[in-house]
């Protein structure tokens, strides 16, 4: 289960028309338990590209807060579903 402490979301322009529809970038600060392999002392955030018209995540990446170091982790399918639902519910107006 993902625990999101805070987030930001903004519309992303696609000047090349690669993906049809509206895309948004979410940056979500995560609360990660110490016993989780994703845990970092500086904290962790996930950057998500969400395609609103299809209600799906196009891409996501984990990063260590403060250093912005890329973390090579994948989400479990249920975590990705949970994050997709979060993005859908929190689209900017």
Backbone as a ProteinNet text record, in pm:
[ID]
protein_1_A
[PRIMARY]
XXXXXXXXXXXXXXXXXXXXXXXXXXXXXXXXXXXXXXXXXXXXXXXXXXXXXXXXXXXXXXXXXXXXXXXXXXXXXXXXXXXXXXXXXXXXX
[TERTIARY]
84	0	88.7	54.3	129	68.2	152.3	104.6	164.8	78.4	122.3	107.9	221.9	221.8	173.9	224.3	184	214.1	156	174.5	158.8	207.3	180.1	140.8	62	18.5	9.8	55.2	44.8	26.5	-40.9	-65.2	66.6	88.7	210.4	172.1	229.3	204.1	282.5	222.6	286.8	299.6	406.3	419.6	432.4	468.7	488.3	366.7	267.2	147.2	173.3	268.2	303	187.3	128.2	13.9	-107.8	-215.4	-336.1	-397.6	-456.4	-522.2	-437.8	-493.7	-427.3	-339.1	-215.6	-121.2	-90.9	-69.8	-36.4	84.5	167.2	279.2	245.5	250.4	232.1	366.8	395.3	511.7	456.1	472.1	412.3	520.3	522.9	611.9	550.6	631.3	581.6	631.3	548.2	586.4	623.3	751.2	799.3	850.2	797.4	844.7	992.9	1062.9	1206.6	1239.8	1152.3	1181.2	1159.8	1107.2	1084.1	1214.6	1242.1	1365.9	1371.7	1258.1	1253.1	1291.2	1290.6	1318.1	1454.3	1455	1577.7	1566	1675.9	1675.4	1627.4	1664.5	1624.8	1480.8	1414.5	1278	1274.5	1155.2	1135.5	1015.5	1026.5	910	899	778.7	754.2	705.2	762.3	719.8	638.1	515.3	420	372.8	369.1	304.1	171.9	62.9	-72.1	-148	-205.2	-283.9	-431	-487.2	-621.7	-730	-719.3	-824	-839.7	-733.2	-738.6	-732.3	-723.9	-716.7	-610.5	-487.8	-380.3	-247	-157.8	-22.1	60.1	125.1	210.8	349.7	396.1	531.5	540.3	623.9	654	798.8	859	995.4	1005.6	1082.9	1109.8	1242.3	1245.8	1367.3	1385.8	1511.8	1541.6	1526.1	1452.8	1434.3	1570.2	1593.4	1714.7	1819.3	1858.5	1962.2	1905.1	1776.1	1708.9	1771.5	1830.9	1889.4	1778	1788.3	1691.6	1700.1	1584.8	1578.3	1509.2	1574.7	1523.7	1432.2	1305.7	1205.3	1079.8	1009.3	878.4	772.5	653.1	540.2	473.3	410.9	323.8	198.7	131.6	11.8	-93.6	-114.2	-213.8	-169.4	-38.9	12.2	-7.3	16.9	-2.2	-149.6	-239.2	-383.6	-421.2	-364.5	-390.5	-340.7	-222.3	-167.1	-247.4	-292.9	-377.8	-506.1	-567.9	-690.8	-663.4	-549.4	-512.4	-501	-430.5	-412	-546.2	-631.9	-764	-844.3	-837.1	-913.3	-856.6	-728.5	-661.9	-615.9	-683.3	-649.6	-672.1	-581.9	-603.8	-723.1	-791.1	-906.4	-862.2
-118.1	0	124.7	218	343.7	446.2	511	619.7	749.6	833.8	960.4	1070.4	1133.6	1241	1371.9	1405.7	1526.3	1506.1	1592.6	1576.4	1709.8	1713.2	1825.7	1765.4	1840	1792.1	1910.4	1888.8	1995.7	1936.6	2012.5	1974.7	1976.5	1876.9	1868.3	1883.4	1984.2	2003.4	1901.2	1857.3	1759.6	1822	1897.3	1968.3	1875.9	1750.7	1658.1	1569.3	1572.5	1491.7	1342.3	1302.7	1161.4	1081.7	1134.4	1068	1158.9	1109.4	1192.1	1211.2	1327	1353.5	1435.8	1459.7	1542.7	1457.2	1505.7	1439.3	1529.4	1466.4	1538.5	1472.3	1556.5	1504.5	1520.3	1409.7	1408.9	1382.2	1452.5	1424.5	1399.4	1275.8	1233.8	1193.8	1261.7	1223	1102.9	999.7	876	856.9	797.3	752.9	605.8	573.5	437	383	269.1	210.5	172.8	181.9	153	12.4	-81.9	-220.7	-248.6	-151.3	-165.8	-140.9	-222	-204.7	-71.4	-6.5	124.4	238.4	210.5	314	380	512.4	592.2	694.7	720.4	814	952.9	995.9	1127.9	1134.4	1020.6	1015.9	973.7	943.1	893.6	963.9	992.5	1041.5	967.6	967.5	904.5	1011.7	1011.8	1103.2	1022.1	1068	991.5	1074.5	1013.8	1075.1	1001.5	1076.6	1020.7	1071.5	980.2	1013.9	1015.6	1136.3	1152.7	1091.7	1107.5	1058.9	907.1	837.2	691.1	641.9	734.8	702.9	595	624.6	528.1	599.5	529.8	578.7	538.5	636.4	611.4	569.4	636	612.1	657.6	590.8	635.5	603.4	685.3	663.6	704.4	628.2	660	734.1	829.4	906.3	926.3	939.4	974.4	1125.1	1166.5	1308.2	1365.8	1487.6	1564.1	1542.6	1417.6	1391.5	1376.4	1350.4	1322.6	1203	1112.3	991.5	897.6	848.6	753.2	621.8	564.2	436.3	336.3	227.7	130.1	29.2	66.7	-18.6	-20	-131.5	-142.7	-154.9	-109.5	-123.5	-258.3	-306.3	-423	-377.7	-468.9	-430.3	-357.6	-401	-335.4	-194.3	-173	-39	53.3	0.6	81.2	117.2	23.4	51.7	160.5	151.9	250.5	389.3	395.6	522.4	578.5	492.1	535.1	598.6	534.7	588.5	722.6	733.5	859.4	970.9	944.3	1045.9	1087.4	991.1	1020.6	1110.8	1083.6	1161.2	1300.4	1319.9	1445.6	1526.9	1507.9	1588	1736.3	1821.6	1965.9	2011.6	2112.4	2166.2	2245.1
0	0	0	-85.6	-93.3	-0.2	77	162.7	110.9	55.7	-3.2	100.6	135.2	235.5	175	58	-13.7	-160.7	-242.8	-386.6	-457	-581.1	-670.2	-803.8	-880.9	-1012.1	-1106	-1228.8	-1328.3	-1467	-1550.7	-1688.8	-1765	-1849.9	-1930.3	-2076.8	-2142.5	-2285.2	-2365.2	-2474.6	-2562.2	-2701.1	-2724.4	-2851.4	-2972.7	-2950.4	-3061.2	-3087.9	-2999	-3017.8	-3010	-2928	-2915.8	-2855.3	-2749.8	-2687.2	-2699.1	-2753.7	-2762.5	-2623.4	-2602.1	-2474.5	-2379.6	-2262.8	-2161.8	-2071.8	-2052.8	-1964.5	-1846.5	-1733	-1611.6	-1546.9	-1485.6	-1408.2	-1260.8	-1189.6	-1045.1	-980.6	-873.4	-790	-650	-604.2	-477.4	-378.1	-262.9	-153.7	-83.6	-63.4	-4.9	137.1	218.7	352.3	336.9	354.7	334.2	467.5	513	638.6	631	742.7	745.9	699.9	722.6	684.7	535	462	318.1	242.4	138.3	62	-12.3	-33	-98.7	-3.5	126.6	228	206.1	217.7	216.1	328.6	396.4	508.6	466.9	345.8	296.8	248.1	237.4	187.8	41.6	-6	-141.4	-203.4	-333	-406.1	-537.8	-592.4	-721.3	-817.9	-936.8	-1042.2	-1141.5	-1168.7	-1248.1	-1366.3	-1484.9	-1600.2	-1616.6	-1604.6	-1604.7	-1726.4	-1803.2	-1921.2	-1879.9	-1866.5	-1811.2	-1899.6	-2029.7	-2119.2	-2114.3	-2083.4	-2074.7	-1930.7	-1835.8	-1692.9	-1665.6	-1711.1	-1687.9	-1668.3	-1602	-1582.5	-1704.4	-1763.8	-1878.9	-1831	-1725.3	-1675.6	-1531.4	-1455.4	-1319.1	-1287.5	-1202.1	-1156.3	-1009.5	-935	-794.7	-783.8	-689.7	-665.4	-515.5	-474.4	-336.1	-321.1	-220.7	-191.2	-154.4	-175.8	-148.5	-258.9	-286.2	-385.8	-526.6	-539	-666.7	-738.9	-664	-722.1	-766.6	-890.5	-944.7	-868.3	-835.7	-766.5	-859	-890.3	-986	-916	-901.4	-838.4	-923.8	-918.3	-981.9	-873.9	-906.2	-815.3	-836	-731.6	-742.7	-818.7	-889.5	-965.1	-880.9	-757.2	-672.3	-632.5	-615.7	-586.1	-706.1	-824.8	-945.2	-963.4	-934.2	-939.5	-839.4	-721.2	-616.6	-658.6	-717.9	-763	-880.5	-969.7	-1081.3	-1028.2	-930.6	-869.9	-802.2	-734.3	-668.9	-771.7	-881.1	-985.4	-1044.2	-1069.8	-1126.3	-1033.5	-903.8	-805.1	-781.5	-808.5	-774.9	-897.2	-1008.6	-1127.8	-1100.4	-1144.7	-1128.3	-1214.2	-1167.1	-1240.1	-1361.1
[MASK]
+++++++++++++++++++++++++++++++++++++++++++++++++++++++++++++++++++++++++++++++++++++++++++++

